[in-house]
Amino acid sequence: MKFQKVYTLEEIASIIGCEYVGDKDFPVTGMNEIHVVESGDIVFVDHPKYYDKALNSAATIVLINKNVACPDGKALLISEDPFRDFNKLTNYFKPFQFSNVSIATSASIGEGTVIQPNTFIGNHVVIGKNCLIHSNVSIYDYTVIGDNVIIHAGTILGADAFYYKKRPEGYDQLLSGGRVVIKDNVGIGALCTIDKGVTGDTTIGEGTKIDNQVHVGHDTVIGKKCLIASQTGIAGCVIIEDEVTIWGQVGTTSGITIGAKAVILGQTGVTKSVEGGKSYFGTPIEESREKLKQLANIKKIPEILNKLK
């Protein structure tokens, strides 16, 4: 998430009421998660296990719960609860905006686009030309949709990320201030759910086609001309490169990469990153030819046992 202007370190510290280490005029231009941070961004860390990763990331402002040595060229925001204060910043820069109309007045809808009845289009949504949005679709604030996109009934774009911190009193949600971005010529089936990024974008690449009842988690990036069949669940922060085919009832873990032109066969559990240009099957995932050989050999076990008797 990039801010609309450059803030100083002192200004950010005053918003969340914390101390800071560094020049009070140190520039702050945005906030983001660790995997997508850039210079000028704030990143938060609240566990010693991840201190080094955060301090050595591209982020130049680290929101942290311990006063540690500050790397050269960076600044620290010292907080007793970085998770809580990251939420404060999200709520400050991207607060929830109430809407009482089906199509927000701040939404932009391109020429030739058809919106079927009972669809909700939130604040600051941008929809391109010649799209077809079927009935009962919900498009949350700040979603961006390109040209020639088809979205079938009941699909939801922009729900919150499934991201929680366990506390003694229950689970505390990390607020989502990101977006969903749908590129040109994408097709999305009925009853799909695509969550917005925590601070960045969940992106569906140009020409990708998604079947019914598919879930895409927060901050996932899907490339161009992918095919994703029904009942697939893609976790957060996944990268799916161009021209990947994913068949039905596939599930993935978070933070992995599926290489270009890979084929993931039905009911596979993608438990790790996989190279492109190959076919995969099974849980844990393996190349499909090897997995199918293993299954064929398993069928021979009763015959082998009978021979040993």
C-alpha positions as a Markdown table, in Angstrom:
| # | Residue | x | y | z |
|---|---|---|---|---|
| 1 | Met | 0.0 | 0.0 | 0.0 |
| 2 | Lys | 1.5 | 3.3 | -1.1 |
| 3 | Phe | 0.5 | 6.5 | 0.8 |
| 4 | Gln | -0.9 | 9.5 | -1.1 |
| 5 | Lys | 2.0 | 11.6 | 0.1 |
| 6 | Val | 5.3 | 11.2 | 1.8 |
| 7 | Tyr | 5.1 | 11.1 | 5.6 |
| 8 | Thr | 7.9 | 11.5 | 8.1 |
| 9 | Leu | 9.0 | 8.9 | 10.6 |
| 10 | Glu | 7.8 | 11.3 | 13.4 |
| 11 | Glu | 4.4 | 11.6 | 11.8 |
| 12 | Ile | 3.9 | 7.8 | 11.5 |
| 13 | Ala | 5.1 | 7.3 | 15.1 |
| 14 | Ser | 2.5 | 9.9 | 16.3 |
| 15 | Ile | -0.3 | 8.0 | 14.5 |
| 16 | Ile | 0.4 | 4.8 | 16.5 |
| 17 | Gly | 1.8 | 6.4 | 19.6 |
| 18 | Cys | 5.2 | 4.7 | 19.7 |
| 19 | Glu | 8.9 | 5.6 | 19.9 |
| 20 | Tyr | 11.2 | 5.6 | 16.9 |
| 21 | Val | 14.9 | 5.3 | 16.1 |
| 22 | Gly | 16.2 | 7.4 | 13.2 |
| 23 | Asp | 15.9 | 10.9 | 11.8 |
| 24 | Lys | 12.5 | 12.3 | 12.6 |
| 25 | Asp | 12.2 | 13.4 | 8.9 |
| 26 | Phe | 13.1 | 10.0 | 7.6 |
| 27 | Pro | 10.7 | 9.5 | 4.6 |
| 28 | Val | 7.9 | 6.9 | 4.7 |
| 29 | Thr | 6.0 | 6.2 | 1.5 |
| 30 | Gly | 4.0 | 3.1 | 2.2 |
| 31 | Met | 3.5 | -0.2 | 4.2 |
| 32 | Asn | 3.6 | -3.7 | 3.0 |
| 33 | Glu | 4.1 | -7.4 | 3.9 |
| 34 | Ile | 7.6 | -8.8 | 4.0 |
| 35 | His | 7.5 | -10.6 | 0.6 |
| 36 | Val | 6.6 | -7.4 | -1.4 |
| 37 | Val | 8.2 | -4.6 | 0.5 |
| 38 | Glu | 10.2 | -1.8 | -1.2 |
| 39 | Ser | 12.3 | 1.1 | -0.1 |
| 40 | Gly | 10.2 | 3.6 | 1.8 |
| 41 | Asp | 7.8 | 0.9 | 3.1 |
| 42 | Ile | 7.0 | -0.1 | 6.7 |
| 43 | Val | 7.2 | -3.8 | 7.5 |
| 44 | Phe | 6.2 | -5.3 | 10.9 |
| 45 | Val | 7.8 | -8.0 | 12.9 |
| 46 | Asp | 6.9 | -9.3 | 16.3 |
| 47 | His | 8.9 | -12.5 | 16.8 |
| 48 | Pro | 12.7 | -12.8 | 17.3 |
| 49 | Lys | 12.8 | -15.6 | 14.8 |
| 50 | Tyr | 12.0 | -13.1 | 12.0 |
| 51 | Tyr | 13.9 | -10.1 | 13.2 |
| 52 | Asp | 16.8 | -10.5 | 10.8 |
| 53 | Lys | 14.6 | -11.2 | 7.8 |
| 54 | Ala | 12.7 | -8.0 | 8.5 |
| 55 | Leu | 15.7 | -5.8 | 9.3 |
| 56 | Asn | 17.5 | -7.0 | 6.1 |
| 57 | Ser | 14.5 | -6.8 | 3.8 |
| 58 | Ala | 13.9 | -4.1 | 1.2 |
| 59 | Ala | 11.8 | -2.2 | 3.7 |
| 60 | Thr | 13.5 | 0.9 | 5.2 |
| 61 | Ile | 11.2 | 1.3 | 8.2 |
| 62 | Val | 10.8 | -1.7 | 10.6 |
| 63 | Leu | 7.9 | -1.8 | 13.1 |
| 64 | Ile | 9.4 | -4.0 | 15.8 |
| 65 | Asn | 8.7 | -5.0 | 19.4 |
| 66 | Lys | 12.4 | -4.6 | 20.6 |
| 67 | Asn | 14.9 | -1.8 | 20.4 |
| 68 | Val | 17.6 | -3.5 | 18.3 |
| 69 | Ala | 20.6 | -2.2 | 16.4 |
| 70 | Cys | 19.2 | -0.2 | 13.4 |
| 71 | Pro | 20.8 | -1.0 | 10.1 |
| 72 | Asp | 22.3 | 1.8 | 8.1 |
| 73 | Gly | 19.9 | 3.7 | 5.9 |
| 74 | Lys | 16.9 | 2.4 | 7.9 |
| 75 | Ala | 14.6 | 3.5 | 10.7 |
| 76 | Leu | 12.7 | 1.7 | 13.5 |
| 77 | Leu | 9.3 | 2.1 | 15.0 |
| 78 | Ile | 9.4 | 0.6 | 18.5 |
| 79 | Ser | 6.1 | -0.9 | 19.5 |
| 80 | Glu | 4.9 | -3.2 | 22.3 |
| 81 | Asp | 2.5 | -4.8 | 19.8 |
| 82 | Pro | 3.5 | -4.4 | 16.1 |
| 83 | Phe | 0.6 | -6.5 | 14.9 |
| 84 | Arg | -1.9 | -4.1 | 16.6 |
| 85 | Asp | -0.1 | -1.0 | 15.4 |
| 86 | Phe | 0.2 | -2.3 | 11.8 |
| 87 | Asn | -3.6 | -2.6 | 12.0 |
| 88 | Lys | -3.8 | 1.0 | 13.3 |
| 89 | Leu | -1.9 | 2.2 | 10.2 |
| 90 | Thr | -4.1 | 0.2 | 7.8 |
| 91 | Asn | -7.2 | 1.6 | 9.5 |
| 92 | Tyr | -5.8 | 5.1 | 9.3 |
| 93 | Phe | -4.8 | 5.0 | 5.6 |
| 94 | Lys | -7.5 | 2.7 | 4.3 |
| 95 | Pro | -10.5 | 2.8 | 6.6 |
| 96 | Phe | -13.7 | 1.0 | 5.9 |
| 97 | Gln | -16.1 | 3.1 | 3.8 |
| 98 | Phe | -19.8 | 2.6 | 4.3 |
| 99 | Ser | -22.0 | 2.3 | 1.2 |
| 100 | Asn | -25.8 | 2.4 | 0.9 |
| 101 | Val | -26.2 | 2.0 | -2.8 |
| 102 | Ser | -25.7 | -0.9 | -5.2 |
| 103 | Ile | -23.1 | 0.9 | -7.3 |
| 104 | Ala | -21.0 | 3.5 | -5.5 |
| 105 | Thr | -20.9 | 6.9 | -7.1 |
| 106 | Ser | -17.0 | 6.8 | -7.0 |
| 107 | Ala | -17.0 | 3.6 | -9.1 |
| 108 | Ser | -15.9 | 3.9 | -12.7 |
| 109 | Ile | -17.5 | 1.5 | -15.3 |
| 110 | Gly | -16.3 | 1.4 | -18.9 |
| 111 | Glu | -18.3 | 1.7 | -22.1 |
| 112 | Gly | -20.2 | -1.5 | -23.1 |
| 113 | Thr | -20.0 | -3.1 | -19.7 |
| 114 | Val | -23.2 | -4.9 | -18.6 |
| 115 | Ile | -24.0 | -5.1 | -14.9 |
| 116 | Gln | -26.8 | -7.6 | -14.1 |
| 117 | Pro | -29.3 | -7.0 | -11.2 |
| 118 | Asn | -28.4 | -7.3 | -7.5 |
| 119 | Thr | -24.7 | -6.8 | -8.1 |
| 120 | Phe | -22.8 | -4.7 | -5.6 |
| 121 | Ile | -20.0 | -2.5 | -6.7 |
| 122 | Gly | -18.0 | -0.7 | -3.9 |
| 123 | Asn | -16.2 | 2.5 | -3.5 |
| 124 | His | -13.4 | 3.4 | -6.0 |
| 125 | Val | -13.9 | 0.3 | -8.1 |
| 126 | Val | -12.7 | 0.5 | -11.7 |
| 127 | Ile | -14.3 | -1.8 | -14.3 |
| 128 | Gly | -13.1 | -1.6 | -17.9 |
| 129 | Lys | -14.9 | -1.9 | -21.3 |
| 130 | Asn | -17.2 | -4.6 | -22.6 |
| 131 | Cys | -17.3 | -6.6 | -19.4 |
| 132 | Leu | -20.3 | -8.8 | -18.3 |
| 133 | Ile | -20.9 | -8.9 | -14.6 |
| 134 | His | -23.7 | -11.4 | -13.8 |
| 135 | Ser | -26.2 | -11.1 | -10.9 |
| 136 | Asn | -25.4 | -11.2 | -7.2 |
| 137 | Val | -21.7 | -10.5 | -7.7 |
| 138 | Ser | -20.0 | -8.5 | -4.9 |
| 139 | Ile | -17.1 | -6.3 | -5.9 |
| 140 | Tyr | -15.4 | -4.7 | -2.8 |
| 141 | Asp | -13.8 | -1.3 | -2.6 |
| 142 | Tyr | -10.8 | -0.4 | -4.8 |
| 143 | Thr | -11.0 | -3.6 | -7.0 |
| 144 | Val | -9.7 | -3.1 | -10.5 |
| 145 | Ile | -11.1 | -5.0 | -13.4 |
| 146 | Gly | -9.8 | -4.8 | -17.0 |
| 147 | Asp | -11.6 | -5.0 | -20.4 |
| 148 | Asn | -13.6 | -8.0 | -21.7 |
| 149 | Val | -13.9 | -9.7 | -18.3 |
| 150 | Ile | -16.8 | -12.1 | -17.5 |
| 151 | Ile | -17.8 | -12.7 | -13.9 |
| 152 | His | -20.5 | -15.2 | -13.2 |
| 153 | Ala | -23.2 | -15.1 | -10.5 |
| 154 | Gly | -22.4 | -15.1 | -6.8 |
| 155 | Thr | -18.7 | -14.4 | -7.1 |
| 156 | Ile | -17.1 | -12.2 | -4.5 |
| 157 | Leu | -14.0 | -10.1 | -5.2 |
| 158 | Gly | -12.1 | -8.4 | -2.3 |
| 159 | Ala | -13.1 | -10.2 | 0.9 |
| 160 | Asp | -10.6 | -9.9 | 3.8 |
| 161 | Ala | -7.4 | -12.0 | 4.0 |
| 162 | Phe | -7.6 | -15.1 | 6.2 |
| 163 | Tyr | -4.8 | -13.9 | 8.5 |
| 164 | Tyr | -5.0 | -14.0 | 12.3 |
| 165 | Lys | -2.8 | -13.7 | 15.4 |
| 166 | Lys | -3.7 | -16.0 | 18.3 |
| 167 | Arg | -4.1 | -14.2 | 21.6 |
| 168 | Pro | -5.3 | -15.4 | 25.0 |
| 169 | Glu | -8.7 | -14.0 | 24.5 |
| 170 | Gly | -9.1 | -15.3 | 20.9 |
| 171 | Tyr | -8.0 | -14.6 | 17.4 |
| 172 | Asp | -7.0 | -11.1 | 16.3 |
| 173 | Gln | -7.5 | -10.3 | 12.6 |
| 174 | Leu | -4.9 | -8.6 | 10.5 |
| 175 | Leu | -6.8 | -5.9 | 8.7 |
| 176 | Ser | -6.8 | -6.0 | 4.9 |
| 177 | Gly | -6.1 | -2.7 | 3.0 |
| 178 | Gly | -5.0 | -4.2 | -0.4 |
| 179 | Arg | -6.9 | -4.8 | -3.6 |
| 180 | Val | -8.0 | -7.4 | -6.1 |
| 181 | Val | -6.7 | -6.7 | -9.7 |
| 182 | Ile | -8.3 | -8.6 | -12.6 |
| 183 | Lys | -6.5 | -8.1 | -15.9 |
| 184 | Asp | -8.1 | -8.1 | -19.4 |
| 185 | Asn | -9.9 | -11.1 | -20.9 |
| 186 | Val | -10.3 | -13.0 | -17.7 |
| 187 | Gly | -13.2 | -15.3 | -17.1 |
| 188 | Ile | -14.3 | -16.1 | -13.5 |
| 189 | Gly | -17.0 | -18.7 | -12.8 |
| 190 | Ala | -19.9 | -18.7 | -10.4 |
| 191 | Leu | -19.5 | -18.7 | -6.6 |
| 192 | Cys | -15.7 | -17.9 | -6.7 |
| 193 | Thr | -14.0 | -16.0 | -3.9 |
| 194 | Ile | -10.9 | -13.9 | -4.5 |
| 195 | Asp | -9.5 | -12.2 | -1.3 |
| 196 | Lys | -7.8 | -8.9 | -1.5 |
| 197 | Gly | -4.2 | -8.4 | -0.4 |
| 198 | Val | -3.3 | -7.5 | 3.1 |
| 199 | Thr | -1.5 | -4.4 | 1.8 |
| 200 | Gly | -0.7 | -5.3 | -1.8 |
| 201 | Asp | -2.7 | -6.8 | -4.7 |
| 202 | Thr | -4.2 | -10.2 | -5.4 |
| 203 | Thr | -3.8 | -10.4 | -9.1 |
| 204 | Ile | -5.4 | -12.5 | -11.9 |
| 205 | Gly | -3.4 | -12.3 | -15.1 |
| 206 | Glu | -4.6 | -11.6 | -18.6 |
| 207 | Gly | -6.5 | -14.3 | -20.3 |
| 208 | Thr | -6.8 | -16.6 | -17.3 |
| 209 | Lys | -10.0 | -18.6 | -17.0 |
| 210 | Ile | -11.3 | -19.8 | -13.6 |
| 211 | Asp | -14.1 | -22.3 | -13.2 |
| 212 | Asn | -16.9 | -22.3 | -10.6 |
| 213 | Gln | -16.3 | -22.5 | -6.8 |
| 214 | Val | -12.6 | -21.6 | -6.8 |
| 215 | His | -11.0 | -19.8 | -3.9 |
| 216 | Val | -7.9 | -17.5 | -4.3 |
| 217 | Gly | -6.2 | -16.4 | -1.1 |
| 218 | His | -4.7 | -12.9 | -0.3 |
| 219 | Asp | -1.7 | -11.5 | -2.2 |
| 220 | Thr | -1.6 | -14.5 | -4.6 |
| 221 | Val | -0.5 | -13.6 | -8.1 |
| 222 | Ile | -1.8 | -15.8 | -11.0 |
| 223 | Gly | -0.1 | -15.3 | -14.4 |
| 224 | Lys | -1.4 | -15.1 | -17.9 |
| 225 | Lys | -3.6 | -17.7 | -19.7 |
| 226 | Cys | -3.9 | -20.1 | -16.8 |
| 227 | Leu | -6.8 | -22.6 | -16.5 |
| 228 | Ile | -8.1 | -23.4 | -13.0 |
| 229 | Ala | -10.8 | -26.0 | -12.5 |
| 230 | Ser | -13.6 | -26.1 | -10.0 |
| 231 | Gln | -13.2 | -26.6 | -6.2 |
| 232 | Thr | -9.6 | -25.6 | -6.2 |
| 233 | Gly | -8.3 | -23.7 | -3.2 |
| 234 | Ile | -5.2 | -21.5 | -3.6 |
| 235 | Ala | -3.7 | -20.2 | -0.4 |
| 236 | Gly | -2.3 | -16.8 | 0.3 |
| 237 | Cys | 1.0 | -15.4 | -1.2 |
| 238 | Val | 1.2 | -18.1 | -3.9 |
| 239 | Ile | 2.8 | -17.3 | -7.3 |
| 240 | Ile | 1.3 | -19.2 | -10.3 |
| 241 | Glu | 3.3 | -18.4 | -13.4 |
| 242 | Asp | 1.9 | -18.2 | -17.0 |
| 243 | Glu | -0.1 | -20.9 | -18.7 |
| 244 | Val | -0.4 | -23.2 | -15.7 |
| 245 | Thr | -3.3 | -25.7 | -15.7 |
| 246 | Ile | -4.8 | -26.7 | -12.4 |
| 247 | Trp | -7.5 | -29.4 | -12.4 |
| 248 | Gly | -10.4 | -29.8 | -9.9 |
| 249 | Gln | -10.1 | -30.1 | -6.1 |
| 250 | Val | -6.5 | -29.1 | -6.0 |
| 251 | Gly | -5.3 | -27.4 | -2.8 |
| 252 | Thr | -2.1 | -25.5 | -2.1 |
| 253 | Thr | 0.0 | -24.4 | 0.8 |
| 254 | Ser | 0.9 | -20.7 | 1.1 |
| 255 | Gly | 4.0 | -18.9 | -0.1 |
| 256 | Ile | 4.9 | -21.3 | -2.9 |
| 257 | Thr | 5.5 | -20.9 | -6.7 |
| 258 | Ile | 4.1 | -23.1 | -9.5 |
| 259 | Gly | 6.3 | -22.8 | -12.5 |
| 260 | Ala | 5.1 | -21.8 | -16.0 |
| 261 | Lys | 3.1 | -24.4 | -18.0 |
| 262 | Ala | 3.0 | -26.8 | -15.1 |
| 263 | Val | 0.0 | -29.1 | -15.0 |
| 264 | Ile | -1.5 | -30.0 | -11.6 |
| 265 | Leu | -3.8 | -33.0 | -11.8 |
| 266 | Gly | -7.0 | -33.3 | -9.9 |
| 267 | Gln | -7.0 | -33.7 | -6.1 |
| 268 | Thr | -3.3 | -32.9 | -5.8 |
| 269 | Gly | -2.0 | -31.2 | -2.6 |
| 270 | Val | 0.6 | -28.7 | -3.7 |
| 271 | Thr | 2.8 | -28.9 | -0.6 |
| 272 | Lys | 5.9 | -27.2 | -2.1 |
| 273 | Ser | 7.1 | -25.1 | -5.0 |
| 274 | Val | 7.3 | -27.0 | -8.3 |
| 275 | Glu | 9.1 | -26.4 | -11.6 |
| 276 | Gly | 7.3 | -25.4 | -14.7 |
| 277 | Gly | 6.7 | -27.5 | -17.8 |
| 278 | Lys | 5.9 | -30.8 | -15.9 |
| 279 | Ser | 2.8 | -32.7 | -14.8 |
| 280 | Tyr | 2.2 | -33.3 | -11.1 |
| 281 | Phe | -0.1 | -35.5 | -9.0 |
| 282 | Gly | -0.7 | -36.7 | -5.4 |
| 283 | Thr | -0.2 | -35.6 | -1.8 |
| 284 | Pro | 2.6 | -34.9 | -1.1 |
| 285 | Ile | 3.0 | -33.6 | -4.7 |
| 286 | Glu | 5.3 | -35.5 | -7.1 |
| 287 | Glu | 5.7 | -35.7 | -10.9 |
| 288 | Ser | 2.6 | -37.5 | -12.1 |
| 289 | Arg | 4.5 | -40.4 | -13.9 |
| 290 | Glu | 6.4 | -41.3 | -10.8 |
| 291 | Lys | 3.3 | -41.1 | -8.5 |
| 292 | Leu | 1.3 | -43.2 | -10.9 |
| 293 | Lys | 4.1 | -45.8 | -11.0 |
| 294 | Gln | 4.0 | -45.9 | -7.2 |
| 295 | Leu | 0.3 | -46.4 | -7.1 |
| 296 | Ala | 0.6 | -49.3 | -9.7 |
| 297 | Asn | 3.2 | -50.9 | -7.5 |
| 298 | Ile | 1.1 | -50.6 | -4.4 |
| 299 | Lys | -1.6 | -52.6 | -6.2 |
| 300 | Lys | 0.9 | -55.5 | -6.6 |
| 301 | Ile | 1.5 | -55.8 | -2.8 |
| 302 | Pro | -1.2 | -58.4 | -2.2 |
| 303 | Glu | 0.1 | -60.5 | -5.1 |
| 304 | Ile | 3.6 | -60.3 | -3.7 |
| 305 | Leu | 2.5 | -61.2 | -0.2 |
| 306 | Asn | 0.6 | -64.3 | -1.5 |
| 307 | Lys | 3.8 | -65.5 | -3.3 |
| 308 | Leu | 5.8 | -65.1 | 0.0 |
| 309 | Lys | 3.4 | -67.3 | 1.9 |
